[in-house]
Amino acid sequence: MASQVPSQIHTVDDLESLVGEGTRCRVCSRVWTTQSSAPNNYCREHDEYNQSVEALMGRVCVALQDSFAELPQVCRLMTARRGDLTPHRRLSQDERWLWDRVLGFRALCQTSQMVLHDVLGSLFSQDVFDISEIKEITFSPGQDLSNHSVFLLRRRNQVVFIFDPTGVQFGPDWPVLCRFDEYRDRIKSEIKAFPLGDASRKLAGSSTEADIPPLTARQVLDHIRNL
């Protein structure tokens, strides 16, 4: 996406308010209404005690997002994307982590596609997920923002999901994984974007971004031990 503050976050105060709303599920980004007993930040629908395919998919996507964000080259890019925008108040450790993700993931969607594509296919090739198709698609927003690319995951039962590794740039309440219809309706209403078609694998970023090697399954394993 374009290197600017997302359209629905106009001021530092707005972002501080969103960040401070409470603990959010790492998959659906909803604030918890019922406390989960799982050790990580997941709601009951997506925590480690839920072994549904959708919950498993969500936790794999979170592991992929974390592995991407922890690459040294990506860390440097995220620092540059955050710029000098700072909160007015002191944030807790969890709030600061979310603040950094929201601002740091700006303009990194195409980079995430390049880095995650191969390992995404490897991890979701397991029979338990029953995935029949994985492809990159692009949504075209209005004049203020450039195109945004995400992964489409289609199961053999024809249920379709969107995995958006960098969607948190639109705000802390943006999901990492959700059903396609939900994602399409939300990005259309809030970001004023519409599906443009299959994404190009060509990276339109800098040479520094193009030099980032794709992630391997081994690099993600530490994040998915509790699946």
CSV table of C-alpha atoms in Angstrom, one decimal:
chain,number,residue,atom,x,y,z
A,1,MET,CA,0.0,0.0,0.0
A,2,ALA,CA,1.0,3.6,-0.3
A,3,SER,CA,3.3,4.9,2.4
A,4,GLN,CA,0.8,7.0,4.3
A,5,VAL,CA,-1.5,6.7,7.3
A,6,PRO,CA,-4.5,4.5,6.4
A,7,SER,CA,-7.6,6.5,5.3
A,8,GLN,CA,-9.7,5.7,8.4
A,9,ILE,CA,-7.0,6.6,10.9
A,10,HIS,CA,-6.7,10.4,10.6
A,11,THR,CA,-4.9,11.3,13.8
A,12,VAL,CA,-2.7,9.9,16.5
A,13,ASP,CA,-5.6,10.2,18.9
A,14,ASP,CA,-7.7,7.9,16.6
A,15,LEU,CA,-5.0,5.3,16.5
A,16,GLU,CA,-4.4,5.4,20.3
A,17,SER,CA,-8.1,4.9,20.8
A,18,LEU,CA,-8.2,1.8,18.6
A,19,VAL,CA,-5.1,0.4,20.1
A,20,GLY,CA,-6.3,0.9,23.6
A,21,GLU,CA,-9.7,-0.8,23.2
A,22,GLY,CA,-8.6,-4.1,24.7
A,23,THR,CA,-7.1,-7.4,24.0
A,24,ARG,CA,-7.7,-8.5,20.4
A,25,CYS,CA,-7.7,-12.0,18.9
A,26,ARG,CA,-4.7,-12.4,16.6
A,27,VAL,CA,-6.9,-14.1,14.0
A,28,CYS,CA,-10.2,-12.2,13.8
A,29,SER,CA,-8.9,-9.0,15.6
A,30,ARG,CA,-12.1,-8.7,17.6
A,31,VAL,CA,-11.8,-7.5,21.2
A,32,TRP,CA,-12.4,-10.5,23.5
A,33,THR,CA,-15.9,-10.6,25.0
A,34,THR,CA,-15.3,-13.9,26.8
A,35,GLN,CA,-11.9,-14.7,28.3
A,36,SER,CA,-10.0,-17.5,26.6
A,37,SER,CA,-8.0,-19.9,28.7
A,38,ALA,CA,-5.4,-20.3,26.0
A,39,PRO,CA,-1.9,-18.8,26.7
A,40,ASN,CA,-1.8,-16.7,23.5
A,41,ASN,CA,-3.9,-13.8,22.3
A,42,TYR,CA,-6.8,-15.7,20.7
A,43,CYS,CA,-10.5,-15.7,21.3
A,44,ARG,CA,-12.3,-18.9,22.0
A,45,GLU,CA,-13.1,-19.4,18.4
A,46,HIS,CA,-9.5,-19.4,17.4
A,47,ASP,CA,-7.5,-20.6,20.5
A,48,GLU,CA,-5.3,-23.7,20.8
A,49,TYR,CA,-8.2,-25.6,22.3
A,50,ASN,CA,-10.3,-25.2,19.2
A,51,GLN,CA,-9.2,-27.8,16.6
A,52,SER,CA,-11.6,-26.8,13.8
A,53,VAL,CA,-10.0,-26.4,10.4
A,54,GLU,CA,-10.8,-22.7,10.4
A,55,ALA,CA,-9.1,-22.1,13.8
A,56,LEU,CA,-6.1,-24.1,12.7
A,57,MET,CA,-5.8,-22.1,9.5
A,58,GLY,CA,-6.0,-18.9,11.5
A,59,ARG,CA,-3.2,-19.8,13.8
A,60,VAL,CA,-1.0,-20.9,10.9
A,61,CYS,CA,-1.7,-17.5,9.2
A,62,VAL,CA,-0.7,-15.7,12.5
A,63,ALA,CA,2.6,-17.8,12.6
A,64,LEU,CA,3.3,-16.7,9.0
A,65,GLN,CA,2.6,-13.1,9.7
A,66,ASP,CA,5.0,-13.2,12.8
A,67,SER,CA,7.7,-15.0,10.8
A,68,PHE,CA,7.5,-12.4,8.1
A,69,ALA,CA,7.6,-9.5,10.6
A,70,GLU,CA,10.7,-10.9,12.3
A,71,LEU,CA,12.8,-11.1,9.2
A,72,PRO,CA,15.7,-8.6,9.7
A,73,GLN,CA,15.1,-7.0,6.3
A,74,VAL,CA,11.4,-6.6,7.1
A,75,CYS,CA,12.1,-5.2,10.6
A,76,ARG,CA,14.2,-2.5,8.9
A,77,LEU,CA,11.5,-1.7,6.4
A,78,MET,CA,8.8,-1.6,9.2
A,79,THR,CA,11.0,0.9,11.1
A,80,ALA,CA,11.2,3.1,8.1
A,81,ARG,CA,7.4,2.9,7.5
A,82,ARG,CA,6.6,3.9,11.1
A,83,GLY,CA,8.5,7.2,10.6
A,84,ASP,CA,8.4,9.7,13.4
A,85,LEU,CA,4.7,9.3,14.3
A,86,THR,CA,4.6,8.7,18.1
A,87,PRO,CA,1.7,8.3,20.6
A,88,HIS,CA,0.7,11.1,22.9
A,89,ARG,CA,0.6,8.7,25.9
A,90,ARG,CA,2.7,5.9,27.3
A,91,LEU,CA,1.6,2.6,25.8
A,92,SER,CA,1.7,-0.8,27.4
A,93,GLN,CA,4.0,-3.4,25.9
A,94,ASP,CA,1.0,-5.1,24.1
A,95,GLU,CA,-0.3,-1.7,22.9
A,96,ARG,CA,3.1,-0.7,21.6
A,97,TRP,CA,3.5,-4.0,19.7
A,98,LEU,CA,0.1,-3.3,18.0
A,99,TRP,CA,1.0,0.3,17.3
A,100,ASP,CA,4.2,-0.7,15.6
A,101,ARG,CA,2.4,-3.4,13.5
A,102,VAL,CA,-0.3,-0.9,12.3
A,103,LEU,CA,2.2,1.7,11.2
A,104,GLY,CA,5.0,-0.7,10.2
A,105,PHE,CA,3.1,-2.8,7.7
A,106,ARG,CA,2.2,0.1,5.5
A,107,ALA,CA,3.4,-0.5,1.9
A,108,LEU,CA,4.5,-4.0,2.6
A,109,CYS,CA,1.7,-6.1,1.1
A,110,GLN,CA,3.6,-6.9,-2.1
A,111,THR,CA,6.7,-7.8,-0.1
A,112,SER,CA,4.7,-10.2,2.0
A,113,GLN,CA,3.3,-11.8,-1.1
A,114,MET,CA,6.8,-12.5,-2.5
A,115,VAL,CA,8.2,-13.7,0.9
A,116,LEU,CA,5.2,-15.9,2.0
A,117,HIS,CA,3.9,-17.4,-1.3
A,118,ASP,CA,6.0,-20.6,-1.4
A,119,VAL,CA,5.8,-21.4,2.3
A,120,LEU,CA,2.1,-20.8,2.3
A,121,GLY,CA,1.6,-23.4,-0.3
A,122,SER,CA,3.9,-25.8,1.6
A,123,LEU,CA,2.1,-25.5,4.9
A,124,PHE,CA,-1.4,-25.6,3.5
A,125,SER,CA,-0.7,-28.6,1.4
A,126,GLN,CA,-1.4,-30.8,4.4
A,127,ASP,CA,-4.5,-33.0,4.0
A,128,VAL,CA,-6.2,-31.5,7.2
A,129,PHE,CA,-6.7,-28.2,5.5
A,130,ASP,CA,-8.1,-29.6,2.3
A,131,ILE,CA,-7.1,-26.6,0.2
A,132,SER,CA,-7.7,-26.8,-3.5
A,133,GLU,CA,-6.5,-23.4,-4.6
A,134,ILE,CA,-4.1,-20.7,-3.3
A,135,LYS,CA,-3.7,-17.5,-5.3
A,136,GLU,CA,-2.8,-13.9,-4.9
A,137,ILE,CA,-5.5,-11.3,-5.6
A,138,THR,CA,-5.4,-7.5,-5.7
A,139,PHE,CA,-7.9,-5.0,-4.4
A,140,SER,CA,-7.9,-1.5,-5.9
A,141,PRO,CA,-8.8,1.3,-3.5
A,142,GLY,CA,-9.6,4.9,-4.4
A,143,GLN,CA,-7.2,7.6,-5.4
A,144,ASP,CA,-5.5,8.0,-2.0
A,145,LEU,CA,-4.1,4.5,-1.8
A,146,SER,CA,-2.3,2.1,-4.1
A,147,ASN,CA,-3.4,-1.5,-4.8
A,148,HIS,CA,-3.5,-4.0,-1.9
A,149,SER,CA,-2.6,-7.7,-2.4
A,150,VAL,CA,-3.8,-10.6,-0.3
A,151,PHE,CA,-3.9,-14.4,-0.5
A,152,LEU,CA,-7.1,-16.3,-1.4
A,153,LEU,CA,-7.4,-19.8,0.1
A,154,ARG,CA,-10.1,-22.0,-1.4
A,155,ARG,CA,-11.1,-25.3,0.4
A,156,ARG,CA,-12.5,-28.2,-1.6
A,157,ASN,CA,-15.9,-27.6,0.0
A,158,GLN,CA,-15.8,-24.2,-1.8
A,159,VAL,CA,-15.5,-22.2,1.3
A,160,VAL,CA,-13.1,-19.3,0.5
A,161,PHE,CA,-10.9,-17.4,2.9
A,162,ILE,CA,-8.7,-14.3,2.6
A,163,PHE,CA,-5.3,-14.3,4.4
A,164,ASP,CA,-4.1,-10.7,4.7
A,165,PRO,CA,-0.6,-10.6,6.2
A,166,THR,CA,-0.4,-6.8,6.3
A,167,GLY,CA,-4.1,-5.8,6.6
A,168,VAL,CA,-3.5,-4.5,10.2
A,169,GLN,CA,-2.2,-1.3,8.4
A,170,PHE,CA,-5.8,-0.4,8.0
A,171,GLY,CA,-6.3,-0.5,11.8
A,172,PRO,CA,-5.9,-2.9,14.8
A,173,ASP,CA,-9.4,-4.3,14.1
A,174,TRP,CA,-8.5,-5.7,10.7
A,175,PRO,CA,-8.5,-9.6,10.6
A,176,VAL,CA,-5.5,-11.8,9.5
A,177,LEU,CA,-7.9,-14.5,8.2
A,178,CYS,CA,-11.6,-14.3,7.4
A,179,ARG,CA,-14.2,-15.5,4.9
A,180,PHE,CA,-14.0,-14.0,1.5
A,181,ASP,CA,-17.5,-12.4,1.5
A,182,GLU,CA,-16.8,-10.7,4.9
A,183,TYR,CA,-13.4,-9.4,3.6
A,184,ARG,CA,-14.8,-8.1,0.3
A,185,ASP,CA,-17.7,-6.3,1.9
A,186,ARG,CA,-15.5,-4.7,4.5
A,187,ILE,CA,-12.7,-3.5,2.2
A,188,LYS,CA,-15.4,-2.2,-0.1
A,189,SER,CA,-17.2,-0.2,2.6
A,190,GLU,CA,-14.3,1.0,4.7
A,191,ILE,CA,-11.4,1.3,2.2
A,192,LYS,CA,-13.6,1.9,-0.8
A,193,ALA,CA,-11.8,-0.9,-2.7
A,194,PHE,CA,-13.0,-3.5,-5.1
A,195,PRO,CA,-11.4,-6.8,-6.4
A,196,LEU,CA,-9.1,-6.0,-9.3
A,197,GLY,CA,-8.0,-9.6,-10.2
A,198,ASP,CA,-5.1,-11.9,-9.8
A,199,ALA,CA,-2.0,-10.1,-8.4
A,200,SER,CA,1.2,-9.8,-10.4
A,201,ARG,CA,4.2,-11.7,-8.8
A,202,LYS,CA,6.4,-8.9,-9.9
A,203,LEU,CA,7.5,-6.8,-6.9
A,204,ALA,CA,7.0,-3.1,-7.5
A,205,GLY,CA,9.2,-2.1,-4.5
A,206,SER,CA,12.8,-1.2,-4.0
A,207,SER,CA,15.8,-3.4,-4.7
A,208,THR,CA,16.2,-3.8,-1.0
A,209,GLU,CA,12.7,-5.4,-0.8
A,210,ALA,CA,13.3,-7.5,-3.9
A,211,ASP,CA,16.4,-9.0,-2.2
A,212,ILE,CA,14.4,-10.5,0.7
A,213,PRO,CA,14.5,-14.3,0.3
A,214,PRO,CA,11.2,-16.3,0.6
A,215,LEU,CA,10.4,-17.8,4.0
A,216,THR,CA,10.9,-21.5,4.4
A,217,ALA,CA,8.8,-23.9,6.5
A,218,ARG,CA,11.7,-24.3,8.9
A,219,GLN,CA,11.6,-20.6,9.7
A,220,VAL,CA,7.9,-20.8,10.6
A,221,LEU,CA,8.1,-24.0,12.7
A,222,ASP,CA,8.9,-22.2,16.0
A,223,HIS,CA,5.6,-20.2,15.7
A,224,ILE,CA,3.4,-23.2,15.1
A,225,ARG,CA,4.5,-25.7,17.7
A,226,ASN,CA,1.2,-25.4,19.6
A,227,LEU,CA,-1.0,-26.1,16.6
